Amino acid sequence: MEASEAFGKALRERRKACSLSQEKLALEADLERVYVSLLENGHKQPTFQTILKLARALNCTASDLVATAEKLMAS
């Protein structure tokens, strides 16, 4: 699994676990909903600043998101 695909899957899993829509996550993270969709589908790769924004909105750490993506890449 590619890194962008793994991050997207990790992001989607965390967002759904928090019962957030893409729109609500985008609003909380000060991002565009379309960009969140592109991230989740592996079409874009986030910057470190974006990962921090997403983590804050998801009440987790950036390292949590990255670690989940790493596990997905390894499986």
PDB file of N, CA and C in Angstrom:
ATOM      1  N   MET A   1       0.853  -1.184   0.000  1.00  0.00           N
ATOM      2  CA  MET A   1       0.000   0.000   0.000  1.00  0.00           C
ATOM      3  C   MET A   1       0.896   1.243   0.000  1.00  0.00           C
ATOM      4  N   GLU A   2       0.564   2.175  -0.856  1.00  0.00           N
ATOM      5  CA  GLU A   2       1.304   3.435  -0.950  1.00  0.00           C
ATOM      6  C   GLU A   2       1.072   4.290   0.301  1.00  0.00           C
ATOM      7  N   ALA A   3       2.018   5.174   0.582  1.00  0.00           N
ATOM      8  CA  ALA A   3       1.929   6.028   1.772  1.00  0.00           C
ATOM      9  C   ALA A   3       0.683   6.906   1.757  1.00  0.00           C
ATOM     10  N   SER A   4       0.388   7.524   0.618  1.00  0.00           N
ATOM     11  CA  SER A   4      -0.779   8.414   0.562  1.00  0.00           C
ATOM     12  C   SER A   4      -2.080   7.638   0.756  1.00  0.00           C
ATOM     13  N   GLU A   5      -2.139   6.427   0.208  1.00  0.00           N
ATOM     14  CA  GLU A   5      -3.319   5.584   0.379  1.00  0.00           C
ATOM     15  C   GLU A   5      -3.466   5.147   1.840  1.00  0.00           C
ATOM     16  N   ALA A   6      -2.349   4.784   2.460  1.00  0.00           N
ATOM     17  CA  ALA A   6      -2.371   4.356   3.860  1.00  0.00           C
ATOM     18  C   ALA A   6      -2.776   5.510   4.778  1.00  0.00           C
ATOM     19  N   PHE A   7      -2.246   6.704   4.523  1.00  0.00           N
ATOM     20  CA  PHE A   7      -2.631   7.850   5.354  1.00  0.00           C
ATOM     21  C   PHE A   7      -4.113   8.140   5.183  1.00  0.00           C
ATOM     22  N   GLY A   8      -4.589   8.074   3.955  1.00  0.00           N
ATOM     23  CA  GLY A   8      -6.012   8.326   3.699  1.00  0.00           C
ATOM     24  C   GLY A   8      -6.903   7.354   4.431  1.00  0.00           C
ATOM     25  N   LYS A   9      -6.518   6.093   4.428  1.00  0.00           N
ATOM     26  CA  LYS A   9      -7.311   5.082   5.131  1.00  0.00           C
ATOM     27  C   LYS A   9      -7.270   5.323   6.639  1.00  0.00           C
ATOM     28  N   ALA A  10      -6.093   5.665   7.161  1.00  0.00           N
ATOM     29  CA  ALA A  10      -5.961   5.958   8.593  1.00  0.00           C
ATOM     30  C   ALA A  10      -6.819   7.166   8.969  1.00  0.00           C
ATOM     31  N   LEU A  11      -6.807   8.172   8.127  1.00  0.00           N
ATOM     32  CA  LEU A  11      -7.601   9.378   8.372  1.00  0.00           C
ATOM     33  C   LEU A  11      -9.090   9.053   8.369  1.00  0.00           C
ATOM     34  N   ARG A  12      -9.535   8.301   7.381  1.00  0.00           N
ATOM     35  CA  ARG A  12     -10.958   7.932   7.288  1.00  0.00           C
ATOM     36  C   ARG A  12     -11.397   7.118   8.503  1.00  0.00           C
ATOM     37  N   GLU A  13     -10.567   6.143   8.894  1.00  0.00           N
ATOM     38  CA  GLU A  13     -10.903   5.315  10.059  1.00  0.00           C
ATOM     39  C   GLU A  13     -11.039   6.170  11.315  1.00  0.00           C
ATOM     40  N   ARG A  14     -10.100   7.069  11.518  1.00  0.00           N
ATOM     41  CA  ARG A  14     -10.131   7.921  12.717  1.00  0.00           C
ATOM     42  C   ARG A  14     -11.335   8.869  12.674  1.00  0.00           C
ATOM     43  N   ARG A  15     -11.607   9.429  11.488  1.00  0.00           N
ATOM     44  CA  ARG A  15     -12.746  10.345  11.353  1.00  0.00           C
ATOM     45  C   ARG A  15     -14.050   9.628  11.673  1.00  0.00           C
ATOM     46  N   LYS A  16     -14.215   8.432  11.141  1.00  0.00           N
ATOM     47  CA  LYS A  16     -15.442   7.677  11.394  1.00  0.00           C
ATOM     48  C   LYS A  16     -15.542   7.256  12.853  1.00  0.00           C
ATOM     49  N   ALA A  17     -14.415   6.923  13.469  1.00  0.00           N
ATOM     50  CA  ALA A  17     -14.412   6.561  14.892  1.00  0.00           C
ATOM     51  C   ALA A  17     -14.843   7.743  15.750  1.00  0.00           C
ATOM     52  N   CYS A  18     -14.584   8.947  15.265  1.00  0.00           N
ATOM     53  CA  CYS A  18     -14.994  10.165  15.981  1.00  0.00           C
ATOM     54  C   CYS A  18     -16.386  10.626  15.570  1.00  0.00           C
ATOM     55  N   SER A  19     -17.049   9.855  14.716  1.00  0.00           N
ATOM     56  CA  SER A  19     -18.396  10.181  14.219  1.00  0.00           C
ATOM     57  C   SER A  19     -18.464  11.564  13.577  1.00  0.00           C
ATOM     58  N   LEU A  20     -17.458  11.864  12.757  1.00  0.00           N
ATOM     59  CA  LEU A  20     -17.426  13.147  12.057  1.00  0.00           C
ATOM     60  C   LEU A  20     -17.636  12.925  10.563  1.00  0.00           C
ATOM     61  N   SER A  21     -18.356  13.834   9.944  1.00  0.00           N
ATOM     62  CA  SER A  21     -18.458  13.834   8.487  1.00  0.00           C
ATOM     63  C   SER A  21     -17.196  14.503   7.937  1.00  0.00           C
ATOM     64  N   GLN A  22     -16.966  14.339   6.665  1.00  0.00           N
ATOM     65  CA  GLN A  22     -15.825  15.035   6.050  1.00  0.00           C
ATOM     66  C   GLN A  22     -16.001  16.540   6.197  1.00  0.00           C
ATOM     67  N   GLU A  23     -17.223  16.996   6.050  1.00  0.00           N
ATOM     68  CA  GLU A  23     -17.504  18.431   6.158  1.00  0.00           C
ATOM     69  C   GLU A  23     -17.181  18.954   7.556  1.00  0.00           C
ATOM     70  N   LYS A  24     -17.600  18.226   8.586  1.00  0.00           N
ATOM     71  CA  LYS A  24     -17.356  18.650   9.963  1.00  0.00           C
ATOM     72  C   LYS A  24     -15.855  18.618  10.273  1.00  0.00           C
ATOM     73  N   LEU A  25     -15.168  17.571   9.825  1.00  0.00           N
ATOM     74  CA  LEU A  25     -13.719  17.498  10.040  1.00  0.00           C
ATOM     75  C   LEU A  25     -13.024  18.661   9.354  1.00  0.00           C
ATOM     76  N   ALA A  26     -13.414  18.935   8.125  1.00  0.00           N
ATOM     77  CA  ALA A  26     -12.808  20.046   7.387  1.00  0.00           C
ATOM     78  C   ALA A  26     -13.023  21.365   8.124  1.00  0.00           C
ATOM     79  N   LEU A  27     -14.210  21.570   8.622  1.00  0.00           N
ATOM     80  CA  LEU A  27     -14.519  22.790   9.363  1.00  0.00           C
ATOM     81  C   LEU A  27     -13.655  22.892  10.616  1.00  0.00           C
ATOM     82  N   GLU A  28     -13.569  21.801  11.372  1.00  0.00           N
ATOM     83  CA  GLU A  28     -12.777  21.789  12.611  1.00  0.00           C
ATOM     84  C   GLU A  28     -11.287  21.974  12.350  1.00  0.00           C
ATOM     85  N   ALA A  29     -10.806  21.473  11.204  1.00  0.00           N
ATOM     86  CA  ALA A  29      -9.382  21.544  10.893  1.00  0.00           C
ATOM     87  C   ALA A  29      -9.027  22.752  10.018  1.00  0.00           C
ATOM     88  N   ASP A  30     -10.018  23.572   9.695  1.00  0.00           N
ATOM     89  CA  ASP A  30      -9.819  24.747   8.840  1.00  0.00           C
ATOM     90  C   ASP A  30      -9.265  24.339   7.469  1.00  0.00           C
ATOM     91  N   LEU A  31      -9.911  23.325   6.881  1.00  0.00           N
ATOM     92  CA  LEU A  31      -9.547  22.828   5.563  1.00  0.00           C
ATOM     93  C   LEU A  31     -10.803  22.773   4.701  1.00  0.00           C
ATOM     94  N   GLU A  32     -10.618  22.563   3.413  1.00  0.00           N
ATOM     95  CA  GLU A  32     -11.750  22.392   2.499  1.00  0.00           C
ATOM     96  C   GLU A  32     -12.214  20.937   2.533  1.00  0.00           C
ATOM     97  N   ARG A  33     -13.526  20.708   2.442  1.00  0.00           N
ATOM     98  CA  ARG A  33     -14.055  19.356   2.456  1.00  0.00           C
ATOM     99  C   ARG A  33     -13.523  18.530   1.289  1.00  0.00           C
ATOM    100  N   VAL A  34     -13.399  19.151   0.139  1.00  0.00           N
ATOM    101  CA  VAL A  34     -12.884  18.447  -1.039  1.00  0.00           C
ATOM    102  C   VAL A  34     -11.451  17.981  -0.785  1.00  0.00           C
ATOM    103  N   TYR A  35     -10.660  18.789  -0.092  1.00  0.00           N
ATOM    104  CA  TYR A  35      -9.276  18.414   0.218  1.00  0.00           C
ATOM    105  C   TYR A  35      -9.252  17.211   1.158  1.00  0.00           C
ATOM    106  N   VAL A  36     -10.133  17.188   2.151  1.00  0.00           N
ATOM    107  CA  VAL A  36     -10.223  16.038   3.062  1.00  0.00           C
ATOM    108  C   VAL A  36     -10.564  14.786   2.251  1.00  0.00           C
ATOM    109  N   SER A  37     -11.488  14.905   1.312  1.00  0.00           N
ATOM    110  CA  SER A  37     -11.848  13.777   0.461  1.00  0.00           C
ATOM    111  C   SER A  37     -10.652  13.305  -0.366  1.00  0.00           C
ATOM    112  N   LEU A  38      -9.916  14.235  -0.936  1.00  0.00           N
ATOM    113  CA  LEU A  38      -8.734  13.879  -1.729  1.00  0.00           C
ATOM    114  C   LEU A  38      -7.684  13.172  -0.869  1.00  0.00           C
ATOM    115  N   LEU A  39      -7.527  13.623   0.373  1.00  0.00           N
ATOM    116  CA  LEU A  39      -6.594  12.965   1.291  1.00  0.00           C
ATOM    117  C   LEU A  39      -7.051  11.543   1.585  1.00  0.00           C
ATOM    118  N   GLU A  40      -8.320  11.397   1.920  1.00  0.00           N
ATOM    119  CA  GLU A  40      -8.845  10.078   2.275  1.00  0.00           C
ATOM    120  C   GLU A  40      -8.768   9.093   1.112  1.00  0.00           C
ATOM    121  N   ASN A  41      -8.866   9.596  -0.092  1.00  0.00           N
ATOM    122  CA  ASN A  41      -8.812   8.722  -1.261  1.00  0.00           C
ATOM    123  C   ASN A  41      -7.390   8.523  -1.789  1.00  0.00           C
ATOM    124  N   GLY A  42      -6.415   9.094  -1.095  1.00  0.00           N
ATOM    125  CA  GLY A  42      -5.020   8.905  -1.467  1.00  0.00           C
ATOM    126  C   GLY A  42      -4.571   9.690  -2.679  1.00  0.00           C
ATOM    127  N   HIS A  43      -5.340  10.710  -3.057  1.00  0.00           N
ATOM    128  CA  HIS A  43      -4.994  11.511  -4.224  1.00  0.00           C
ATOM    129  C   HIS A  43      -4.090  12.695  -3.884  1.00  0.00           C
ATOM    130  N   LYS A  44      -4.012  13.031  -2.623  1.00  0.00           N
ATOM    131  CA  LYS A  44      -3.143  14.121  -2.155  1.00  0.00           C
ATOM    132  C   LYS A  44      -2.375  13.634  -0.946  1.00  0.00           C
ATOM    133  N   GLN A  45      -1.203  14.234  -0.741  1.00  0.00           N
ATOM    134  CA  GLN A  45      -0.410  13.948   0.447  1.00  0.00           C
ATOM    135  C   GLN A  45      -0.383  15.207   1.309  1.00  0.00           C
ATOM    136  N   PRO A  46      -0.656  15.061   2.604  1.00  0.00           N
ATOM    137  CA  PRO A  46      -0.728  16.236   3.469  1.00  0.00           C
ATOM    138  C   PRO A  46       0.648  16.760   3.855  1.00  0.00           C
ATOM    139  N   THR A  47       0.697  18.043   4.122  1.00  0.00           N
ATOM    140  CA  THR A  47       1.899  18.627   4.706  1.00  0.00           C
ATOM    141  C   THR A  47       1.886  18.322   6.198  1.00  0.00           C
ATOM    142  N   PHE A  48       3.003  18.557   6.846  1.00  0.00           N
ATOM    143  CA  PHE A  48       3.067  18.340   8.290  1.00  0.00           C
ATOM    144  C   PHE A  48       2.059  19.246   9.002  1.00  0.00           C
ATOM    145  N   GLN A  49       1.942  20.468   8.561  1.00  0.00           N
ATOM    146  CA  GLN A  49       0.983  21.402   9.162  1.00  0.00           C
ATOM    147  C   GLN A  49      -0.442  20.856   9.037  1.00  0.00           C
ATOM    148  N   THR A  50      -0.773  20.272   7.905  1.00  0.00           N
ATOM    149  CA  THR A  50      -2.103  19.701   7.706  1.00  0.00           C
ATOM    150  C   THR A  50      -2.326  18.507   8.618  1.00  0.00           C
ATOM    151  N   ILE A  51      -1.312  17.670   8.772  1.00  0.00           N
ATOM    152  CA  ILE A  51      -1.432  16.527   9.684  1.00  0.00           C
ATOM    153  C   ILE A  51      -1.703  17.014  11.102  1.00  0.00           C
ATOM    154  N   LEU A  52      -1.025  18.070  11.515  1.00  0.00           N
ATOM    155  CA  LEU A  52      -1.242  18.632  12.853  1.00  0.00           C
ATOM    156  C   LEU A  52      -2.669  19.154  13.004  1.00  0.00           C
ATOM    157  N   LYS A  53      -3.167  19.853  11.994  1.00  0.00           N
ATOM    158  CA  LYS A  53      -4.544  20.368  12.034  1.00  0.00           C
ATOM    159  C   LYS A  53      -5.555  19.228  12.131  1.00  0.00           C
ATOM    160  N   LEU A  54      -5.357  18.205  11.317  1.00  0.00           N
ATOM    161  CA  LEU A  54      -6.265  17.061  11.327  1.00  0.00           C
ATOM    162  C   LEU A  54      -6.233  16.354  12.673  1.00  0.00           C
ATOM    163  N   ALA A  55      -5.044  16.142  13.210  1.00  0.00           N
ATOM    164  CA  ALA A  55      -4.909  15.465  14.500  1.00  0.00           C
ATOM    165  C   ALA A  55      -5.625  16.254  15.598  1.00  0.00           C
ATOM    166  N   ARG A  56      -5.450  17.551  15.601  1.00  0.00           N
ATOM    167  CA  ARG A  56      -6.107  18.389  16.607  1.00  0.00           C
ATOM    168  C   ARG A  56      -7.621  18.253  16.499  1.00  0.00           C
ATOM    169  N   ALA A  57      -8.138  18.277  15.277  1.00  0.00           N
ATOM    170  CA  ALA A  57      -9.582  18.165  15.061  1.00  0.00           C
ATOM    171  C   ALA A  57     -10.108  16.778  15.429  1.00  0.00           C
ATOM    172  N   LEU A  58      -9.236  15.769  15.350  1.00  0.00           N
ATOM    173  CA  LEU A  58      -9.629  14.399  15.657  1.00  0.00           C
ATOM    174  C   LEU A  58      -9.285  13.991  17.091  1.00  0.00           C
ATOM    175  N   ASN A  59      -8.813  14.948  17.880  1.00  0.00           N
ATOM    176  CA  ASN A  59      -8.451  14.696  19.281  1.00  0.00           C
ATOM    177  C   ASN A  59      -7.436  13.564  19.430  1.00  0.00           C
ATOM    178  N   CYS A  60      -6.421  13.600  18.570  1.00  0.00           N
ATOM    179  CA  CYS A  60      -5.335  12.634  18.675  1.00  0.00           C
ATOM    180  C   CYS A  60      -4.035  13.370  18.360  1.00  0.00           C
ATOM    181  N   THR A  61      -2.948  12.656  18.345  1.00  0.00           N
ATOM    182  CA  THR A  61      -1.677  13.271  17.993  1.00  0.00           C
ATOM    183  C   THR A  61      -1.341  12.974  16.536  1.00  0.00           C
ATOM    184  N   ALA A  62      -0.485  13.789  15.984  1.00  0.00           N
ATOM    185  CA  ALA A  62      -0.018  13.556  14.616  1.00  0.00           C
ATOM    186  C   ALA A  62       0.660  12.190  14.534  1.00  0.00           C
ATOM    187  N   SER A  63       1.386  11.841  15.590  1.00  0.00           N
ATOM    188  CA  SER A  63       2.084  10.553  15.580  1.00  0.00           C
ATOM    189  C   SER A  63       1.102   9.384  15.581  1.00  0.00           C
ATOM    190  N   ASP A  64      -0.080   9.556  16.178  1.00  0.00           N
ATOM    191  CA  ASP A  64      -1.116   8.511  16.127  1.00  0.00           C
ATOM    192  C   ASP A  64      -1.546   8.248  14.680  1.00  0.00           C
ATOM    193  N   LEU A  65      -1.803   9.323  13.948  1.00  0.00           N
ATOM    194  CA  LEU A  65      -2.225   9.185  12.555  1.00  0.00           C
ATOM    195  C   LEU A  65      -1.134   8.533  11.708  1.00  0.00           C
ATOM    196  N   VAL A  66       0.097   9.000  11.897  1.00  0.00           N
ATOM    197  CA  VAL A  66       1.213   8.465  11.116  1.00  0.00           C
ATOM    198  C   VAL A  66       1.470   7.004  11.479  1.00  0.00           C
ATOM    199  N   ALA A  67       1.405   6.670  12.757  1.00  0.00           N
ATOM    200  CA  ALA A  67       1.638   5.289  13.180  1.00  0.00           C
ATOM    201  C   ALA A  67       0.589   4.350  12.586  1.00  0.00           C
ATOM    202  N   THR A  68      -0.660   4.792  12.558  1.00  0.00           N
ATOM    203  CA  THR A  68      -1.709   3.961  11.962  1.00  0.00           C
ATOM    204  C   THR A  68      -1.430   3.759  10.476  1.00  0.00           C
ATOM    205  N   ALA A  69      -1.024   4.817   9.791  1.00  0.00           N
ATOM    206  CA  ALA A  69      -0.691   4.698   8.368  1.00  0.00           C
ATOM    207  C   ALA A  69       0.477   3.744   8.167  1.00  0.00           C
ATOM    208  N   GLU A  70       1.482   3.818   9.041  1.00  0.00           N
ATOM    209  CA  GLU A  70       2.639   2.918   8.937  1.00  0.00           C
ATOM    210  C   GLU A  70       2.224   1.459   9.106  1.00  0.00           C
ATOM    211  N   LYS A  71       1.341   1.211  10.049  1.00  0.00           N
ATOM    212  CA  LYS A  71       0.855  -0.165  10.260  1.00  0.00           C
ATOM    213  C   LYS A  71       0.114  -0.675   9.029  1.00  0.00           C
ATOM    214  N   LEU A  72      -0.682   0.186   8.421  1.00  0.00           N
ATOM    215  CA  LEU A  72      -1.413  -0.202   7.208  1.00  0.00           C
ATOM    216  C   LEU A  72      -0.456  -0.493   6.051  1.00  0.00           C
ATOM    217  N   MET A  73       0.622   0.269   5.967  1.00  0.00           N
ATOM    218  CA  MET A  73       1.606   0.049   4.914  1.00  0.00           C
ATOM    219  C   MET A  73       2.343  -1.270   5.113  1.00  0.00           C
ATOM    220  N   ALA A  74       2.525  -1.658   6.365  1.00  0.00           N
ATOM    221  CA  ALA A  74       3.274  -2.882   6.677  1.00  0.00           C
ATOM    222  C   ALA A  74       2.437  -4.144   6.500  1.00  0.00           C
ATOM    223  N   SER A  75       1.111  -3.982   6.486  1.00  0.00           N
ATOM    224  CA  SER A  75       0.259  -5.186   6.405  1.00  0.00           C
ATOM    225  C   SER A  75      -0.097  -5.537   4.984  1.00  0.00           C
TER     226      SER A  75
END
